[in-house]
CSV table of C-alpha atoms and ligand atoms in Angstrom, one decimal:
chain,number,residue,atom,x,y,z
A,1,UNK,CA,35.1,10.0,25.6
A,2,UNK,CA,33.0,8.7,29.0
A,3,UNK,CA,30.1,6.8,29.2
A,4,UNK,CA,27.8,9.4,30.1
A,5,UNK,CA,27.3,10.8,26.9
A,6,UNK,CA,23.5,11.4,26.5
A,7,UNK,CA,20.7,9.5,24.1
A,8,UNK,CA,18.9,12.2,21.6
A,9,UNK,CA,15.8,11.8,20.9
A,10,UNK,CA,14.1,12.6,17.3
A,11,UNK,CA,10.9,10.6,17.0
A,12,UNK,CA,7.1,10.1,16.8
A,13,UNK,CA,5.1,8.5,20.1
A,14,UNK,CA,2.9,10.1,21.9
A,15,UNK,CA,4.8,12.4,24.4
A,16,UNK,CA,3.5,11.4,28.0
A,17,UNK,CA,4.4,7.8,27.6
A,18,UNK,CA,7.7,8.5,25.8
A,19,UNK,CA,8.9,11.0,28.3
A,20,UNK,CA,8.1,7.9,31.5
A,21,UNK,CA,8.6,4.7,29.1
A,22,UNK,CA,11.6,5.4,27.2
A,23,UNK,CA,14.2,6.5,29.9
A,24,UNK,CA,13.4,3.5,32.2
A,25,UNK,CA,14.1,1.3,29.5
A,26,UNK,CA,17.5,2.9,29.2
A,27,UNK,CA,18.7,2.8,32.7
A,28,UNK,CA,20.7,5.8,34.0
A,29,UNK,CA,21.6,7.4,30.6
A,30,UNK,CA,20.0,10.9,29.9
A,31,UNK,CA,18.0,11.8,27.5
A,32,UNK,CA,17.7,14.8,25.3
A,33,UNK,CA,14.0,15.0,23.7
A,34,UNK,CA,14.2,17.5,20.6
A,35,UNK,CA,10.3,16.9,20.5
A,36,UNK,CA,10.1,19.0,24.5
A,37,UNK,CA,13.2,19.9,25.7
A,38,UNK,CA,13.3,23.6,23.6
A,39,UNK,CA,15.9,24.8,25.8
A,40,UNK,CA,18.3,22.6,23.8
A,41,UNK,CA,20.5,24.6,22.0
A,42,UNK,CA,21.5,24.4,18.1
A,43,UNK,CA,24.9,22.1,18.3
A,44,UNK,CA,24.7,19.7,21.0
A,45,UNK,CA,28.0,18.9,21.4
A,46,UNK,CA,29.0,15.6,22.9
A,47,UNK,CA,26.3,13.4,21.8
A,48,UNK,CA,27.5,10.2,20.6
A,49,UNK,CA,23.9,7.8,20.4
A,50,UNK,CA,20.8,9.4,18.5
A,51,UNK,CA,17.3,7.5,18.4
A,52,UNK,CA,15.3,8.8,15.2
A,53,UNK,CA,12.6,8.2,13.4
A,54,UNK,CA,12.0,10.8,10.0
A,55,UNK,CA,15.0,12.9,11.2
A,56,UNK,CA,14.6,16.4,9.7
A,57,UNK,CA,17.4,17.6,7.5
A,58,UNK,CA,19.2,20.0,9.4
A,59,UNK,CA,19.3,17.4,12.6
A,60,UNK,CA,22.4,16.0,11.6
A,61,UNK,CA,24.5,19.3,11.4
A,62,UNK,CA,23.3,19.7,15.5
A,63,UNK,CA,25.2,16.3,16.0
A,64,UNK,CA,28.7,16.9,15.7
A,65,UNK,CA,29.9,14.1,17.8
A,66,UNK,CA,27.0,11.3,16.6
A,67,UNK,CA,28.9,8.0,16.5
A,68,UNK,CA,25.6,5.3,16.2
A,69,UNK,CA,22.4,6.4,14.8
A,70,UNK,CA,19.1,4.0,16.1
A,71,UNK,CA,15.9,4.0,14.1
A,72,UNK,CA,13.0,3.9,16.1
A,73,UNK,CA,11.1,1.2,13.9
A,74,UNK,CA,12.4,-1.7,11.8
A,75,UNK,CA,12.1,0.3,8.6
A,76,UNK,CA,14.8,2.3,7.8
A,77,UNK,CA,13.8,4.2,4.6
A,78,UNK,CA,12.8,7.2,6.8
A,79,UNK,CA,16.7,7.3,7.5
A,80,UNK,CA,18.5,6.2,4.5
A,81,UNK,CA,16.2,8.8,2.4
A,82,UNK,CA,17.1,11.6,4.6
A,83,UNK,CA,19.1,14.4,3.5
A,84,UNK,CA,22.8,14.8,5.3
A,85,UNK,CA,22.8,11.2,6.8
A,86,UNK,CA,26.2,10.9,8.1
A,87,UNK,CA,28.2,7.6,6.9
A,88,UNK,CA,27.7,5.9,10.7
A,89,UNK,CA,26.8,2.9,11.7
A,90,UNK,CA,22.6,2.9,11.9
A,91,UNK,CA,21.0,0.2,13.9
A,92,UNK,CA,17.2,-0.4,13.5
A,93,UNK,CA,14.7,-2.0,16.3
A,94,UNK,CA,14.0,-5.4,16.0
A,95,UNK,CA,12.0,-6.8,19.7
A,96,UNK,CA,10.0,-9.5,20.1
A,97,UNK,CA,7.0,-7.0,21.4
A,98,UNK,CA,6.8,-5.8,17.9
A,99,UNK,CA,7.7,-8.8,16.3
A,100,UNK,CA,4.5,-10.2,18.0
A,101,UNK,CA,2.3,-7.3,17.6
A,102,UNK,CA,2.9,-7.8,13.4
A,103,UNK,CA,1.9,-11.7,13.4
A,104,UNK,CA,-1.1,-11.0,15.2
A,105,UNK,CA,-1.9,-8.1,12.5
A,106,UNK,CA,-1.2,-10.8,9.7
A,107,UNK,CA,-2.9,-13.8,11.2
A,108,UNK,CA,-5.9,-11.2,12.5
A,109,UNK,CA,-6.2,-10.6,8.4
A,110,UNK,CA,-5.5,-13.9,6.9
A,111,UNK,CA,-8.4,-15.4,9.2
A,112,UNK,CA,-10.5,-12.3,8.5
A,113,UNK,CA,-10.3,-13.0,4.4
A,114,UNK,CA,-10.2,-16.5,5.3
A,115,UNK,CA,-13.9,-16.8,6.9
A,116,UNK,CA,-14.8,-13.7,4.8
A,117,UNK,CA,-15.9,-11.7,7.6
A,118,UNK,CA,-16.1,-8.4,5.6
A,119,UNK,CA,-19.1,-10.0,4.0
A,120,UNK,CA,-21.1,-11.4,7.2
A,121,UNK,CA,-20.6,-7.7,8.3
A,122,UNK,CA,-22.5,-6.8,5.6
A,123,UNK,CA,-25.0,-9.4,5.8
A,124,UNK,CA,-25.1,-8.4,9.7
A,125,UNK,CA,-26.0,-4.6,8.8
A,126,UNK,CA,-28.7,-5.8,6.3
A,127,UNK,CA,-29.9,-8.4,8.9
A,128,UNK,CA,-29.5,-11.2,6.4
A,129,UNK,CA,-29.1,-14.7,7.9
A,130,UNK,CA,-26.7,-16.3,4.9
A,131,UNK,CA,-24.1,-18.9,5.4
A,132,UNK,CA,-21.5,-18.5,3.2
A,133,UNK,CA,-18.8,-21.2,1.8
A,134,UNK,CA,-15.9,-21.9,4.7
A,135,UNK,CA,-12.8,-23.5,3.1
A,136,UNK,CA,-10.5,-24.5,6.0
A,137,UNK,CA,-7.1,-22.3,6.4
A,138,UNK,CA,-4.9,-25.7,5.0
A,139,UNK,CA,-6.8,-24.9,1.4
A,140,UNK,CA,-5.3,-21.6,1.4
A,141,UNK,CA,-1.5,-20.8,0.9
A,142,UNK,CA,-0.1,-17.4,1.8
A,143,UNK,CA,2.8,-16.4,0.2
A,144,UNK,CA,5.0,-14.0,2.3
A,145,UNK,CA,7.1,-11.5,0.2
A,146,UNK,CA,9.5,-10.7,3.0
A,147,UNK,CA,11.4,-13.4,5.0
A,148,UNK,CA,13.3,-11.4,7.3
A,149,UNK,CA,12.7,-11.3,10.7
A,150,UNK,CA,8.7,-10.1,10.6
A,151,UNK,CA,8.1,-12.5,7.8
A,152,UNK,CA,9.2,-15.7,9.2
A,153,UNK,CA,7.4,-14.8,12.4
A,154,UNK,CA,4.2,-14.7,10.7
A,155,UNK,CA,5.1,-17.8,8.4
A,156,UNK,CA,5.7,-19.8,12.0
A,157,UNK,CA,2.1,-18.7,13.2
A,158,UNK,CA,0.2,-19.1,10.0
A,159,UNK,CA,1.4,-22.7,9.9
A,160,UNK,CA,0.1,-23.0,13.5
A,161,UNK,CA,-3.1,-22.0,12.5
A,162,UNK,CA,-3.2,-24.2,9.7
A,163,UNK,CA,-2.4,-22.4,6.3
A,164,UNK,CA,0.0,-23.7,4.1
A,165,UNK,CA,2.9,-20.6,4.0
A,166,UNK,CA,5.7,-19.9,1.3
A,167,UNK,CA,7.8,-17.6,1.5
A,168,UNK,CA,10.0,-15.3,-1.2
A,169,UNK,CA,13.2,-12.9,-0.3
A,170,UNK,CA,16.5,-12.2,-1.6
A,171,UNK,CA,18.3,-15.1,-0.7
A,172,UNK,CA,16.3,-18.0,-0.4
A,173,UNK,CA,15.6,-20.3,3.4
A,174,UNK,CA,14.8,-23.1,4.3
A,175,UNK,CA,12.3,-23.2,7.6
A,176,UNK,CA,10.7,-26.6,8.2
A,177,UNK,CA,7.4,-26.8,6.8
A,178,UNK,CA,7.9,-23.7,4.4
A,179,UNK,CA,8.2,-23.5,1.2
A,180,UNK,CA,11.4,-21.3,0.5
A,181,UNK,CA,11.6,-19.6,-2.9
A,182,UNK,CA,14.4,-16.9,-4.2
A,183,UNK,CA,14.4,-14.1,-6.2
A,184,UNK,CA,14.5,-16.3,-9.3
A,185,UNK,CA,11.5,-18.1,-7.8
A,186,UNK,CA,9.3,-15.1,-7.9
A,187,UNK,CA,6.7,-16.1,-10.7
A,188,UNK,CA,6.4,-20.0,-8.8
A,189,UNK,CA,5.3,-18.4,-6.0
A,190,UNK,CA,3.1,-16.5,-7.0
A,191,UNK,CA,1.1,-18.8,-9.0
A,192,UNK,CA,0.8,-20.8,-5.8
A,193,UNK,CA,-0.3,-17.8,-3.4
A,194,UNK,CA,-3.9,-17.0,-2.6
A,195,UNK,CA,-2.9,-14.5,0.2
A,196,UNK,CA,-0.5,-12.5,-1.0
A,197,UNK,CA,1.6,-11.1,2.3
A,198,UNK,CA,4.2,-7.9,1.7
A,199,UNK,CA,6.6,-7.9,4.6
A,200,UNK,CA,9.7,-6.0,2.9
A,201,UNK,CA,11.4,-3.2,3.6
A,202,UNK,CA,11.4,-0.1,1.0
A,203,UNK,CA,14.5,0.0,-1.4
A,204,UNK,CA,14.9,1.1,-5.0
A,205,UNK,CA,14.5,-2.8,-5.6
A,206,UNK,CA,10.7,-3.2,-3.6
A,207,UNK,CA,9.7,0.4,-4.8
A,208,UNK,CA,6.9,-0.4,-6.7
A,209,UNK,CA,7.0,-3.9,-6.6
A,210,UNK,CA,2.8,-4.8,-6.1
A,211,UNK,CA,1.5,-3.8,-8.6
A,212,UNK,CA,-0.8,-5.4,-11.4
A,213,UNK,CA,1.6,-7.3,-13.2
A,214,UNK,CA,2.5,-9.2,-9.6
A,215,UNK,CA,-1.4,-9.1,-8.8
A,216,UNK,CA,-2.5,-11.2,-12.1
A,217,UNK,CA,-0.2,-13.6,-11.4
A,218,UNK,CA,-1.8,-14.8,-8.4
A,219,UNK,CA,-3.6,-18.0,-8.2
A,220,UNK,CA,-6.9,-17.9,-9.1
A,221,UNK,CA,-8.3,-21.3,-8.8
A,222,UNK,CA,-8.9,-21.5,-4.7
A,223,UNK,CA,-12.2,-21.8,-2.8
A,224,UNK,CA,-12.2,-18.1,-2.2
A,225,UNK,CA,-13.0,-16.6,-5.7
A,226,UNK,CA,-10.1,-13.9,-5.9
A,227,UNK,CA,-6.6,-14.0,-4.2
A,228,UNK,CA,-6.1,-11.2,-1.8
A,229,UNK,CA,-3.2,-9.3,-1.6
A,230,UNK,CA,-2.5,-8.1,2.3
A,231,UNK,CA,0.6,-5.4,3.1
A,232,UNK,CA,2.6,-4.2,6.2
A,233,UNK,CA,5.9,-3.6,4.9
A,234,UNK,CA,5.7,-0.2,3.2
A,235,UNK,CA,3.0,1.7,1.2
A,236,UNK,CA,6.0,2.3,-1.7
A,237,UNK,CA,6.3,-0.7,-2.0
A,238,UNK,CA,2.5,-0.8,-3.9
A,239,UNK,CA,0.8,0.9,-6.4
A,240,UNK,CA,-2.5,2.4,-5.2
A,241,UNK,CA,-3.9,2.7,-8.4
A,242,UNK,CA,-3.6,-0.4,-9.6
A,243,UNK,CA,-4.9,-2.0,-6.3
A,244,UNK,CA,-7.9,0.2,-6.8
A,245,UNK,CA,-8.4,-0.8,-10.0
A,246,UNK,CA,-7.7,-4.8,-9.4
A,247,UNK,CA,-10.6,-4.3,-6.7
A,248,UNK,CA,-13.5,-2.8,-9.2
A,249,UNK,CA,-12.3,-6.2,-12.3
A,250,UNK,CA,-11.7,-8.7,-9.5
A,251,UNK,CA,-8.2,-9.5,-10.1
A,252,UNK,CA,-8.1,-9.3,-6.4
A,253,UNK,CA,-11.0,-10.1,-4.2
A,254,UNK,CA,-10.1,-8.6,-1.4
A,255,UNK,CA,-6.9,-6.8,0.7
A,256,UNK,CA,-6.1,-5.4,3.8
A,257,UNK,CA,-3.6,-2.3,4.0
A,258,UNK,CA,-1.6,-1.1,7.0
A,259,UNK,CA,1.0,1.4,4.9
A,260,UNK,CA,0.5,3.9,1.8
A,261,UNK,CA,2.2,5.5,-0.4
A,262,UNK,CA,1.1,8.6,1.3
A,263,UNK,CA,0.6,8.8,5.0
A,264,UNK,CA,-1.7,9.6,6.0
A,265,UNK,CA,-3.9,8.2,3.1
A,266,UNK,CA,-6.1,10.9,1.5
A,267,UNK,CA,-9.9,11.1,2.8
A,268,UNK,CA,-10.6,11.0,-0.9
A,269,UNK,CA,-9.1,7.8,-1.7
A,270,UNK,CA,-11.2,5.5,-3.5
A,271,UNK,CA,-9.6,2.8,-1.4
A,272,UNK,CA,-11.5,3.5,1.9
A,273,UNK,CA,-14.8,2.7,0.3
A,274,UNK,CA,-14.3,-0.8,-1.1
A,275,UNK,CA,-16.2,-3.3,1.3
A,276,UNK,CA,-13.3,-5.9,0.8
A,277,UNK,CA,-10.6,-3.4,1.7
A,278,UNK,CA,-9.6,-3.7,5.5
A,279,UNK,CA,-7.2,-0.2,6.2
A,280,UNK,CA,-5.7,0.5,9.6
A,281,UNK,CA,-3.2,3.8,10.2
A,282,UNK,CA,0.3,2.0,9.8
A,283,UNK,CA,-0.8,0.7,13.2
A,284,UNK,CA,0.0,-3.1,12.3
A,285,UNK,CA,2.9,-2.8,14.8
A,286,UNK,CA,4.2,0.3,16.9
A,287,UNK,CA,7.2,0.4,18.6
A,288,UNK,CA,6.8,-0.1,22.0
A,289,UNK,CA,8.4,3.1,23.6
A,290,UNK,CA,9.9,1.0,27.0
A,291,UNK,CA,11.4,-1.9,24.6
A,292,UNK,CA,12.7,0.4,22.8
A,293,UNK,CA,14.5,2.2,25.2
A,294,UNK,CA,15.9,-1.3,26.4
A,295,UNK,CA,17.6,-1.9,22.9
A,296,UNK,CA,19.2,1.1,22.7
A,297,UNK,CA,20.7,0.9,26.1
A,298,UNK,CA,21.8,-2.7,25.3
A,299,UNK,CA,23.4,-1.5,22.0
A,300,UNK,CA,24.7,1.3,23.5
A,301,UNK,CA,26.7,-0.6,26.3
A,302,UNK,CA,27.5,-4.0,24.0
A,303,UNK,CA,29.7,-0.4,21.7
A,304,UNK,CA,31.1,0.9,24.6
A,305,UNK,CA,32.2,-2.6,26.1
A,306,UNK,CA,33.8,-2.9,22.0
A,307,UNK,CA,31.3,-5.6,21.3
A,308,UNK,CA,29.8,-5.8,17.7
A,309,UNK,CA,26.5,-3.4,17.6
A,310,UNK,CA,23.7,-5.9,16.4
A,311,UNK,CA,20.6,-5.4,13.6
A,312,UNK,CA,23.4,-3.2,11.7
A,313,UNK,CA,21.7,-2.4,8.3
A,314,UNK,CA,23.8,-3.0,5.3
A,315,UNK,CA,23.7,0.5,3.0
A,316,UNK,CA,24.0,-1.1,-0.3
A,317,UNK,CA,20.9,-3.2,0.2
A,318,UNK,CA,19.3,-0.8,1.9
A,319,UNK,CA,17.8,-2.9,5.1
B,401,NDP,P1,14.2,-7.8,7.7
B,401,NDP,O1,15.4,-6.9,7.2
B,401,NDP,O2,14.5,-8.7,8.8
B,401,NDP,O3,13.7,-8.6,6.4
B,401,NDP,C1,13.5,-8.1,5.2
B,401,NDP,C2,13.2,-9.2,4.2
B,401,NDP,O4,12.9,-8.7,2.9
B,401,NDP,C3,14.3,-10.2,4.1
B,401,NDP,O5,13.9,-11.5,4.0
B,401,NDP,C4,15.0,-9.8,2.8
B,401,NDP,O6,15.6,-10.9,2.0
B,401,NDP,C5,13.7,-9.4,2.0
B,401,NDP,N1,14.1,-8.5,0.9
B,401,NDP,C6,14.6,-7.3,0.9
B,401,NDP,N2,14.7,-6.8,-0.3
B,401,NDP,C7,14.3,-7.7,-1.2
B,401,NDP,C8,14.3,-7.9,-2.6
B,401,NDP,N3,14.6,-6.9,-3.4
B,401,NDP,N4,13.8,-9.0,-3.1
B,401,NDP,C9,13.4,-10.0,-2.3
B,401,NDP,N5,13.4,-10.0,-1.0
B,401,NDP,C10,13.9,-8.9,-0.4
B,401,NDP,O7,13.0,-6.8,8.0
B,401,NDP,P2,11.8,-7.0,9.0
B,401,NDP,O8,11.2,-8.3,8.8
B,401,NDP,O9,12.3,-6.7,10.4
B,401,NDP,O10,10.8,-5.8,8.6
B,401,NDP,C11,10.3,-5.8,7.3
B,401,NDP,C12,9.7,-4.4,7.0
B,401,NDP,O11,8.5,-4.3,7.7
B,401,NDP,C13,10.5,-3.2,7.6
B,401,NDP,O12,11.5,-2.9,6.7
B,401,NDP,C14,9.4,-2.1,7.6
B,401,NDP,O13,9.3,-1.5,6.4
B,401,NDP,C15,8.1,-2.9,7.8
B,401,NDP,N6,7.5,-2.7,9.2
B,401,NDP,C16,6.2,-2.2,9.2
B,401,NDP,C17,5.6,-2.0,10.4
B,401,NDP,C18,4.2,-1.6,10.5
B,401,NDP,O14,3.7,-1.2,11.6
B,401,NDP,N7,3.5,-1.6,9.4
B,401,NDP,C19,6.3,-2.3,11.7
B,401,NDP,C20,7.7,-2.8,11.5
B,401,NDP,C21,8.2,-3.0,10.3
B,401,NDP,P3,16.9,-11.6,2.7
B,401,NDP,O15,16.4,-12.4,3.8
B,401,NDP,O16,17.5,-12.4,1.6
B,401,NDP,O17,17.8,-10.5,3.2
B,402,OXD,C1,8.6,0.3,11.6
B,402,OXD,C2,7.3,0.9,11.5
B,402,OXD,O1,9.4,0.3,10.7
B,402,OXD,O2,6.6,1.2,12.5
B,402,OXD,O3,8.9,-0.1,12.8
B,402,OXD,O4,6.8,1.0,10.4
């Protein structure tokens, strides 16, 4: 088959920039956008490369040629949940502009817990001049569940800025001035973290996995009265009801939420209300449309040059 085969297009991102940014990341190659191009009929045959991001069901059956699938984030639990995923090789986006964009969400909340800045805003709206207590960042340690390529990231910055960092994932590290703990490790770590960070990807293993249970095993004995528990990996990955309820008895004092279980979070959550609950809109780190579009073409020529595709995620882990 030539070269020329087209790139699909199945995602999110809003469509103006997409329809400019994305094609001039990936050269000359065309692009199909399922999103605006309605003229596209059912089975588009001779389409090897699709980029998707919550692919409906019936997308793959219009792909009879698909040979590599892309996901347009990290995460790739939108994919491997979705119905009629063919058995191909599915790469997912890892660039440093996102890579960035996350340690500057976790080191903008670690330093906002840190100097308790939810509280001066209260203090501010009641015009109360009150100094409250200021442990330094090396006092703290953060605990990052997650040490792939986001969590390490972060660990390297929060060290910079002073914390002391530790870090848990499946198979255990070792980063200079980190503390590295495995799976086995889990309950060490956790009595040692103040700031609980989740940066893992959802499986049938992290499903679940922050909940109380993890919570009350936090330390409990830092500056800062109650550990805080701070998540940009995936909002199945915690349990909403237990974080609400660990907010009103103080098992945590504070945490700051960038996924749900449900997106978009209910208006009626109880969780938008709290005063030490920071939420943004799974906004800790888009994927930048043009960098995007770079990495697929780069895959796309490193598999048609018969070059190993890279950031291949392994199907039994499920990352
Ligand atoms: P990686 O695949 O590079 O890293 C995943 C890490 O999680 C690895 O350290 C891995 O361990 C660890 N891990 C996975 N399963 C387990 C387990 N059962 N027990 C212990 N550790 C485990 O992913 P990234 O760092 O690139 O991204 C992480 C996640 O962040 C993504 O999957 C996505 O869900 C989320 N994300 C969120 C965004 C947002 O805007 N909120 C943006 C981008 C990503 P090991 O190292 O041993 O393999
Ligand atoms: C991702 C995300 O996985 O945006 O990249 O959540």
């Amino acid at each position: 088959m030539s070269n020329s085969s087209p790139v699909v297009l199945a995602m999110k991102f809003d469509g103006e920039r997409k329809n400019s940014a994305f094609p001039d990341g990936l050269g000359a190659r065309r692009v199909i956008d399922l999103n605006t191009d309605t003229d596209i009929l059912e089975i588009i045959n001779g389409a090897r490369y699709a980029v998707l991001w919550k692919p409906k069901a019936e997308l793959f059956k219009r792909l009879p040629d698909l040979e590599v699938i892309f996901s347009a984030g990290a995460g790739v639990d939108h994919l491997l949940q979705s119905p009629g995923l063919p058995d191909l090789p599915i790469v997912r986006f890892v660039d440093h502009t996102l890579t960035t964009r996350m340690s500057e969400w976790i080191c903008l909340q670690c330093l906002m817990h840190l100097r308790q800045q939810r509280v001066y805003d209260g203090l501010q709206r009641k015009h109360s001049w009150q100094e409250l207590p200021q442990p330094e960042a090396s006092e703290i340690t953060v605990g990052i569940m997650g040490m792939g390529v986001l969590g390490q990231d972060a660990a390297r910055k929060l060290r910079m800025l002073g914390f002391r960092v530790n870090g848990w994932s499946r198979s255990g590290k070792q980063i200079d001035g980190i503390g590295c703990f495995d799976q086995s490790g889990l309950n060490a770590f956790l009595s040692k973290t103040d700031f609980l960070v989740g940066l893992l990807p959802l499986t049938p293993e992290t499903k679940g996995i922050f909940n109380r249970t993890v919570f009350a095993k936090l330390k409990r004995n830092s500056e800062l009265a109650s550990p805080v528990f701070i998540n940009a990996g995936r909002g199945g990955s915690q349990k909403e009801d237990d974080i609400v309820a660990c907010l009103r008895d103080g098992t945590l004092g504070g945490v700051s939420l960038d996924v749900f279980e449900s997106e978009p979070l209910a208006a009626d959550s109880p969780l938008w209300d709290f005063e030490q609950a920071i939420l943004t809109p799974h906004a800790a780190a888009t994927s930048d449309v043009f960098a995007l579009g770079k990495h697929v073409g780069e895959q796309i020529s490193r598999y048609e040059r018969g070059e190993k595709l890279q950031y291949l995620v392994d199907r039994n882990s499920g990352y």
